[in-house]
PDB file of C-alpha atoms in Angstrom:
ATOM      1  CA  UNK A   1      45.423  54.400 133.276  1.00 77.00           C
ATOM      2  CA  UNK A   2      48.719  52.023 131.941  1.00 89.00           C
ATOM      3  CA  UNK A   3      51.767  52.996 133.723  1.00 94.00           C
ATOM      4  CA  UNK A   4      55.588  51.608 133.036  1.00 96.00           C
ATOM      5  CA  UNK A   5      57.300  51.990 136.593  1.00 97.00           C
ATOM      6  CA  UNK A   6      61.235  51.936 135.737  1.00 97.00           C
ATOM      7  CA  UNK A   7      63.453  51.769 138.991  1.00 96.00           C
ATOM      8  CA  UNK A   8      66.577  49.880 139.576  1.00 94.00           C
ATOM      9  CA  UNK A   9      65.805  49.736 143.573  1.00 94.00           C
ATOM     10  CA  UNK A  10      63.720  46.371 143.081  1.00 94.00           C
ATOM     11  CA  UNK A  11      62.057  47.212 146.471  1.00 95.00           C
ATOM     12  CA  UNK A  12      61.178  50.599 145.966  1.00 93.00           C
ATOM     13  CA  UNK A  13      59.707  49.481 142.464  1.00 94.00           C
ATOM     14  CA  UNK A  14      57.566  47.236 144.402  1.00 93.00           C
ATOM     15  CA  UNK A  15      56.658  49.251 146.514  1.00 93.00           C
ATOM     16  CA  UNK A  16      55.643  52.358 144.212  1.00 93.00           C
ATOM     17  CA  UNK A  17      54.116  49.756 141.065  1.00 93.00           C
ATOM     18  CA  UNK A  18      51.374  48.201 144.454  1.00 91.00           C
ATOM     19  CA  UNK A  19      50.457  51.574 145.738  1.00 90.00           C
ATOM     20  CA  UNK A  20      49.660  52.734 142.054  1.00 91.00           C
ATOM     21  CA  UNK A  21      47.646  49.779 141.465  1.00 89.00           C
ATOM     22  CA  UNK A  22      45.617  50.624 144.713  1.00 86.00           C
ATOM     23  CA  UNK A  23      44.965  53.679 143.020  1.00 84.00           C
ATOM     24  CA  UNK A  24      43.408  51.888 140.282  1.00 82.00           C
ATOM     25  CA  UNK A  25      46.469  51.538 137.604  1.00 89.00           C
ATOM     26  CA  UNK A  26      47.541  48.857 135.549  1.00 89.00           C
ATOM     27  CA  UNK A  27      51.350  48.636 136.452  1.00 93.00           C
ATOM     28  CA  UNK A  28      54.320  47.010 134.857  1.00 94.00           C
ATOM     29  CA  UNK A  29      57.879  47.653 136.970  1.00 96.00           C
ATOM     30  CA  UNK A  30      61.716  47.054 134.984  1.00 97.00           C
ATOM     31  CA  UNK A  31      64.456  47.593 136.575  1.00 97.00           C
ATOM     32  CA  UNK A  32      66.858  48.640 133.728  1.00 97.00           C
ATOM     33  CA  UNK A  33      66.780  51.418 131.119  1.00 96.00           C
ATOM     34  CA  UNK A  34      66.771  48.765 128.071  1.00 96.00           C
ATOM     35  CA  UNK A  35      64.052  46.846 129.876  1.00 96.00           C
ATOM     36  CA  UNK A  36      62.156  50.356 130.112  1.00 96.00           C
ATOM     37  CA  UNK A  37      63.235  50.879 125.979  1.00 96.00           C
ATOM     38  CA  UNK A  38      61.907  47.195 125.705  1.00 95.00           C
ATOM     39  CA  UNK A  39      58.275  47.773 127.011  1.00 94.00           C
ATOM     40  CA  UNK A  40      57.483  51.191 126.008  1.00 94.00           C
ATOM     41  CA  UNK A  41      58.349  49.658 122.877  1.00 91.00           C
ATOM     42  CA  UNK A  42      55.477  47.057 123.240  1.00 88.00           C
ATOM     43  CA  UNK A  43      52.782  48.527 124.916  1.00 87.00           C
ATOM     44  CA  UNK A  44      50.938  51.831 125.397  1.00 86.00           C
ATOM     45  CA  UNK A  45      51.337  53.683 128.203  1.00 91.00           C
ATOM     46  CA  UNK A  46      50.276  56.506 129.945  1.00 90.00           C
ATOM     47  CA  UNK A  47      52.949  57.500 132.105  1.00 94.00           C
ATOM     48  CA  UNK A  48      56.533  55.970 132.633  1.00 96.00           C
ATOM     49  CA  UNK A  49      57.645  57.025 136.318  1.00 96.00           C
ATOM     50  CA  UNK A  50      61.373  57.311 135.280  1.00 96.00           C
ATOM     51  CA  UNK A  51      64.362  56.484 137.979  1.00 94.00           C
ATOM     52  CA  UNK A  52      67.200  58.790 136.153  1.00 91.00           C
ATOM     53  CA  UNK A  53      70.143  56.677 137.155  1.00 90.00           C
ATOM     54  CA  UNK A  54      68.977  53.358 135.715  1.00 94.00           C
ATOM     55  CA  UNK A  55      72.078  51.221 134.623  1.00 95.00           C
ATOM     56  CA  UNK A  56      72.656  49.750 131.281  1.00 95.00           C
ATOM     57  CA  UNK A  57      71.045  52.741 129.476  1.00 95.00           C
ATOM     58  CA  UNK A  58      70.672  55.969 131.356  1.00 93.00           C
ATOM     59  CA  UNK A  59      67.164  56.960 132.236  1.00 92.00           C
ATOM     60  CA  UNK A  60      68.092  60.275 130.715  1.00 91.00           C
ATOM     61  CA  UNK A  61      68.546  58.403 127.276  1.00 93.00           C
ATOM     62  CA  UNK A  62      65.600  56.381 127.829  1.00 94.00           C
ATOM     63  CA  UNK A  63      63.890  60.114 127.989  1.00 92.00           C
ATOM     64  CA  UNK A  64      65.590  61.189 124.696  1.00 91.00           C
ATOM     65  CA  UNK A  65      64.525  58.362 122.698  1.00 93.00           C
ATOM     66  CA  UNK A  66      60.922  58.694 124.228  1.00 91.00           C
ATOM     67  CA  UNK A  67      60.541  62.108 123.265  1.00 88.00           C
ATOM     68  CA  UNK A  68      62.223  61.469 119.676  1.00 88.00           C
ATOM     69  CA  UNK A  69      59.513  58.674 119.298  1.00 89.00           C
ATOM     70  CA  UNK A  70      56.704  61.610 119.592  1.00 82.00           C
ATOM     71  CA  UNK A  71      55.210  58.825 121.823  1.00 85.00           C
ATOM     72  CA  UNK A  72      51.824  60.403 123.835  1.00 87.00           C
ATOM     73  CA  UNK A  73      53.731  58.700 126.917  1.00 92.00           C
ATOM     74  CA  UNK A  74      53.871  61.336 129.531  1.00 93.00           C
ATOM     75  CA  UNK A  75      57.287  61.038 131.807  1.00 94.00           C
ATOM     76  CA  UNK A  76      57.574  61.418 135.689  1.00 94.00           C
ATOM     77  CA  UNK A  77      61.505  61.827 136.382  1.00 92.00           C
ATOM     78  CA  UNK A  78      62.928  60.528 140.024  1.00 90.00           C
ATOM     79  CA  UNK A  79      66.259  61.232 141.618  1.00 84.00           C
ATOM     80  CA  UNK A  80      67.960  61.280 144.453  1.00 80.00           C
ATOM     81  CA  UNK A  81      69.185  64.548 143.799  1.00 67.00           C
ATOM     82  CA  UNK A  82      67.690  67.445 145.139  1.00 62.00           C
ATOM     83  CA  UNK A  83      69.373  70.379 143.062  1.00 65.00           C
ATOM     84  CA  UNK A  84      68.023  72.406 141.121  1.00 66.00           C
ATOM     85  CA  UNK A  85      70.231  72.549 138.075  1.00 70.00           C
ATOM     86  CA  UNK A  86      69.251  68.585 137.729  1.00 67.00           C
ATOM     87  CA  UNK A  87      65.602  69.337 138.180  1.00 66.00           C
ATOM     88  CA  UNK A  88      66.301  71.972 135.304  1.00 70.00           C
ATOM     89  CA  UNK A  89      68.101  69.420 133.371  1.00 72.00           C
ATOM     90  CA  UNK A  90      65.565  66.616 133.582  1.00 63.00           C
ATOM     91  CA  UNK A  91      62.884  69.022 132.360  1.00 72.00           C
ATOM     92  CA  UNK A  92      64.992  70.053 129.405  1.00 74.00           C
ATOM     93  CA  UNK A  93      65.684  66.243 128.322  1.00 80.00           C
ATOM     94  CA  UNK A  94      61.776  66.242 127.732  1.00 82.00           C
ATOM     95  CA  UNK A  95      60.408  65.544 131.287  1.00 87.00           C
ATOM     96  CA  UNK A  96      56.869  66.451 131.477  1.00 90.00           C
ATOM     97  CA  UNK A  97      57.040  66.287 135.464  1.00 91.00           C
ATOM     98  CA  UNK A  98      60.205  66.043 137.943  1.00 88.00           C
ATOM     99  CA  UNK A  99      59.699  64.431 141.478  1.00 89.00           C
ATOM    100  CA  UNK A 100      62.823  64.217 144.089  1.00 87.00           C
ATOM    101  CA  UNK A 101      63.675  61.373 146.441  1.00 87.00           C
ATOM    102  CA  UNK A 102      62.227  60.718 149.079  1.00 86.00           C
ATOM    103  CA  UNK A 103      58.975  61.266 148.143  1.00 89.00           C
ATOM    104  CA  UNK A 104      55.444  61.462 149.779  1.00 90.00           C
ATOM    105  CA  UNK A 105      53.694  58.762 148.113  1.00 90.00           C
ATOM    106  CA  UNK A 106      50.154  60.338 147.789  1.00 90.00           C
ATOM    107  CA  UNK A 107      51.845  63.351 145.953  1.00 92.00           C
ATOM    108  CA  UNK A 108      53.544  60.723 142.947  1.00 93.00           C
ATOM    109  CA  UNK A 109      49.941  59.166 142.240  1.00 91.00           C
ATOM    110  CA  UNK A 110      48.657  62.940 142.485  1.00 90.00           C
ATOM    111  CA  UNK A 111      51.425  63.752 139.402  1.00 92.00           C
ATOM    112  CA  UNK A 112      50.527  60.517 137.676  1.00 92.00           C
ATOM    113  CA  UNK A 113      47.153  61.009 137.331  1.00 87.00           C
ATOM    114  CA  UNK A 114      47.703  64.534 136.490  1.00 86.00           C
ATOM    115  CA  UNK A 115      50.199  63.444 133.628  1.00 88.00           C
ATOM    116  CA  UNK A 116      47.492  60.674 132.850  1.00 78.00           C
ATOM    117  CA  UNK A 117      44.933  62.827 132.212  1.00 73.00           C
ATOM    118  CA  UNK A 118      47.469  65.441 129.895  1.00 71.00           C
ATOM    119  CA  UNK A 119      48.397  62.138 127.881  1.00 61.00           C
ATOM    120  CA  UNK A 120      44.735  61.488 126.760  1.00 58.00           C
ATOM    121  CA  UNK A 121      41.985  63.252 125.138  1.00 56.00           C
ATOM    122  CA  UNK A 122      40.604  65.800 127.828  1.00 56.00           C
ATOM    123  CA  UNK A 123      37.814  64.596 129.883  1.00 64.00           C
ATOM    124  CA  UNK A 124      36.307  66.015 132.817  1.00 74.00           C
ATOM    125  CA  UNK A 125      37.210  64.343 136.375  1.00 80.00           C
ATOM    126  CA  UNK A 126      33.470  63.411 136.676  1.00 90.00           C
ATOM    127  CA  UNK A 127      32.145  61.372 134.352  1.00 91.00           C
ATOM    128  CA  UNK A 128      27.934  60.778 133.968  1.00 92.00           C
ATOM    129  CA  UNK A 129      26.280  58.426 131.674  1.00 91.00           C
ATOM    130  CA  UNK A 130      22.694  56.867 131.829  1.00 89.00           C
ATOM    131  CA  UNK A 131      22.439  57.505 135.462  1.00 93.00           C
ATOM    132  CA  UNK A 132      26.170  56.399 136.563  1.00 95.00           C
ATOM    133  CA  UNK A 133      28.082  59.237 138.208  1.00 95.00           C
ATOM    134  CA  UNK A 134      32.299  58.045 138.244  1.00 94.00           C
ATOM    135  CA  UNK A 135      34.241  60.661 140.359  1.00 93.00           C
ATOM    136  CA  UNK A 136      37.963  59.608 139.034  1.00 86.00           C
ATOM    137  CA  UNK A 137      39.758  61.418 141.144  1.00 80.00           C
ATOM    138  CA  UNK A 138      37.891  60.300 144.455  1.00 86.00           C
ATOM    139  CA  UNK A 139      37.600  56.998 142.976  1.00 88.00           C
ATOM    140  CA  UNK A 140      33.767  56.437 143.808  1.00 93.00           C
ATOM    141  CA  UNK A 141      30.872  55.309 141.434  1.00 95.00           C
ATOM    142  CA  UNK A 142      27.207  55.409 142.080  1.00 96.00           C
ATOM    143  CA  UNK A 143      23.916  54.119 139.698  1.00 95.00           C
ATOM    144  CA  UNK A 144      21.587  56.432 140.486  1.00 93.00           C
ATOM    145  CA  UNK A 145      22.530  57.495 143.865  1.00 92.00           C
ATOM    146  CA  UNK A 146      23.355  54.187 144.874  1.00 95.00           C
ATOM    147  CA  UNK A 147      27.183  53.389 145.534  1.00 95.00           C
ATOM    148  CA  UNK A 148      28.661  50.033 143.518  1.00 95.00           C
ATOM    149  CA  UNK A 149      31.428  49.309 145.403  1.00 94.00           C
ATOM    150  CA  UNK A 150      33.979  48.420 142.647  1.00 94.00           C
ATOM    151  CA  UNK A 151      37.237  46.700 142.542  1.00 92.00           C
ATOM    152  CA  UNK A 152      40.195  48.913 140.837  1.00 89.00           C
ATOM    153  CA  UNK A 153      39.835  46.862 138.056  1.00 90.00           C
ATOM    154  CA  UNK A 154      35.980  47.060 137.423  1.00 94.00           C
ATOM    155  CA  UNK A 155      36.709  50.582 138.219  1.00 93.00           C
ATOM    156  CA  UNK A 156      39.165  51.167 135.267  1.00 91.00           C
ATOM    157  CA  UNK A 157      36.782  49.099 132.872  1.00 93.00           C
ATOM    158  CA  UNK A 158      33.579  51.085 133.336  1.00 95.00           C
ATOM    159  CA  UNK A 159      35.837  54.135 133.307  1.00 92.00           C
ATOM    160  CA  UNK A 160      37.235  53.229 129.586  1.00 91.00           C
ATOM    161  CA  UNK A 161      33.919  52.827 128.323  1.00 93.00           C
ATOM    162  CA  UNK A 162      32.284  55.851 130.181  1.00 93.00           C
ATOM    163  CA  UNK A 163      35.001  57.973 128.361  1.00 88.00           C
ATOM    164  CA  UNK A 164      34.313  56.049 124.635  1.00 86.00           C
ATOM    165  CA  UNK A 165      31.119  58.157 125.359  1.00 85.00           C
ATOM    166  CA  UNK A 166      28.505  55.620 123.586  1.00 87.00           C
ATOM    167  CA  UNK A 167      31.563  53.775 121.262  1.00 89.00           C
ATOM    168  CA  UNK A 168      32.373  50.620 121.103  1.00 90.00           C
ATOM    169  CA  UNK A 169      35.612  49.622 122.701  1.00 90.00           C
ATOM    170  CA  UNK A 170      37.260  46.136 121.814  1.00 89.00           C
ATOM    171  CA  UNK A 171      38.421  43.405 124.363  1.00 88.00           C
ATOM    172  CA  UNK A 172      41.824  43.705 123.280  1.00 87.00           C
ATOM    173  CA  UNK A 173      41.737  47.252 123.752  1.00 87.00           C
ATOM    174  CA  UNK A 174      40.237  46.814 127.451  1.00 90.00           C
ATOM    175  CA  UNK A 175      43.134  44.232 128.024  1.00 86.00           C
ATOM    176  CA  UNK A 176      45.811  46.794 126.942  1.00 83.00           C
ATOM    177  CA  UNK A 177      44.996  49.694 129.025  1.00 84.00           C
ATOM    178  CA  UNK A 178      43.573  48.214 132.279  1.00 87.00           C
ATOM    179  CA  UNK A 179      45.552  45.310 132.493  1.00 86.00           C
ATOM    180  CA  UNK A 180      49.467  44.627 132.978  1.00 82.00           C
ATOM    181  CA  UNK A 181      51.503  43.496 130.711  1.00 76.00           C
ATOM    182  CA  UNK A 182      51.121  39.727 133.041  1.00 74.00           C
ATOM    183  CA  UNK A 183      47.845  39.366 131.698  1.00 74.00           C
ATOM    184  CA  UNK A 184      47.059  36.529 129.635  1.00 71.00           C
ATOM    185  CA  UNK A 185      44.976  37.350 126.579  1.00 69.00           C
ATOM    186  CA  UNK A 186      43.453  33.675 126.957  1.00 65.00           C
ATOM    187  CA  UNK A 187      42.203  33.663 130.159  1.00 72.00           C
ATOM    188  CA  UNK A 188      38.965  35.591 129.283  1.00 86.00           C
ATOM    189  CA  UNK A 189      39.800  38.094 131.895  1.00 88.00           C
ATOM    190  CA  UNK A 190      37.795  40.936 130.511  1.00 90.00           C
ATOM    191  CA  UNK A 191      34.904  38.565 130.031  1.00 90.00           C
ATOM    192  CA  UNK A 192      35.054  37.620 133.863  1.00 92.00           C
ATOM    193  CA  UNK A 193      35.557  41.301 134.785  1.00 92.00           C
ATOM    194  CA  UNK A 194      32.475  42.325 132.719  1.00 94.00           C
ATOM    195  CA  UNK A 195      30.439  39.988 133.913  1.00 94.00           C
ATOM    196  CA  UNK A 196      31.006  40.989 137.739  1.00 94.00           C
ATOM    197  CA  UNK A 197      30.591  44.781 136.640  1.00 95.00           C
ATOM    198  CA  UNK A 198      27.131  44.232 135.054  1.00 95.00           C
ATOM    199  CA  UNK A 199      26.272  42.137 138.134  1.00 95.00           C
ATOM    200  CA  UNK A 200      27.003  45.331 140.079  1.00 95.00           C
ATOM    201  CA  UNK A 201      25.245  47.406 138.250  1.00 95.00           C
ATOM    202  CA  UNK A 202      22.334  45.878 138.175  1.00 94.00           C
ATOM    203  CA  UNK A 203      18.940  46.441 136.121  1.00 92.00           C
ATOM    204  CA  UNK A 204      18.246  47.433 133.518  1.00 93.00           C
ATOM    205  CA  UNK A 205      21.638  46.332 131.851  1.00 92.00           C
ATOM    206  CA  UNK A 206      23.783  49.320 130.663  1.00 93.00           C
ATOM    207  CA  UNK A 207      26.644  47.583 129.103  1.00 94.00           C
ATOM    208  CA  UNK A 208      26.183  45.613 125.658  1.00 92.00           C
ATOM    209  CA  UNK A 209      27.924  43.456 123.683  1.00 91.00           C
ATOM    210  CA  UNK A 210      28.488  44.326 120.190  1.00 89.00           C
ATOM    211  CA  UNK A 211      29.316  41.272 118.594  1.00 88.00           C
ATOM    212  CA  UNK A 212      32.487  40.429 116.973  1.00 83.00           C
ATOM    213  CA  UNK A 213      33.350  44.298 117.661  1.00 86.00           C
ATOM    214  CA  UNK A 214      33.881  44.808 121.580  1.00 89.00           C
ATOM    215  CA  UNK A 215      31.422  46.380 124.108  1.00 92.00           C
ATOM    216  CA  UNK A 216      29.673  49.906 124.358  1.00 92.00           C
ATOM    217  CA  UNK A 217      27.766  51.887 127.430  1.00 91.00           C
TER     218      UNK A 217
END
């Protein structure tokens, strides 16, 4: 759901981030190892797409520190080297997956999704509740067979609420998991997104506000 892209080639980093956002992820980008460590210390990421050859702090050291911290964040390591020994070394450092450059973007998205599923509690690829059906692989959402036409952000918020299985999710958690680091917590982005989502879900209302706590489905 939330991904950090750590890649020193800024154009490539932004291309990867843009593609991942279109696939429904909240994405932050950094261009050095020290910045990656700073962001990883501030936010709870599901996956970090980590270039091995980062400046200032090497990608290997970022991986070592992340593994040593016992964080739940999964590591997809990128490298320009196609040598088997480099791939083995990266995995031995604690990377969960390894992808050589150049890569096919659909494969990157698929690998990130797979790692995200491993970082969270197990949930089925299709989520269903109260007449809603959310296919997290095909990125489709329906209510009683009617397509909802959700935006990526609306889809992400609805997925989080469905995964809570009736539990309450705070606005802070929604902001942390579905938006990137540039989101202003004082803009009311969560409230506006939920308003649009409720409109698309239609009647009877499915999302309720738990006063002072958050939202539940």
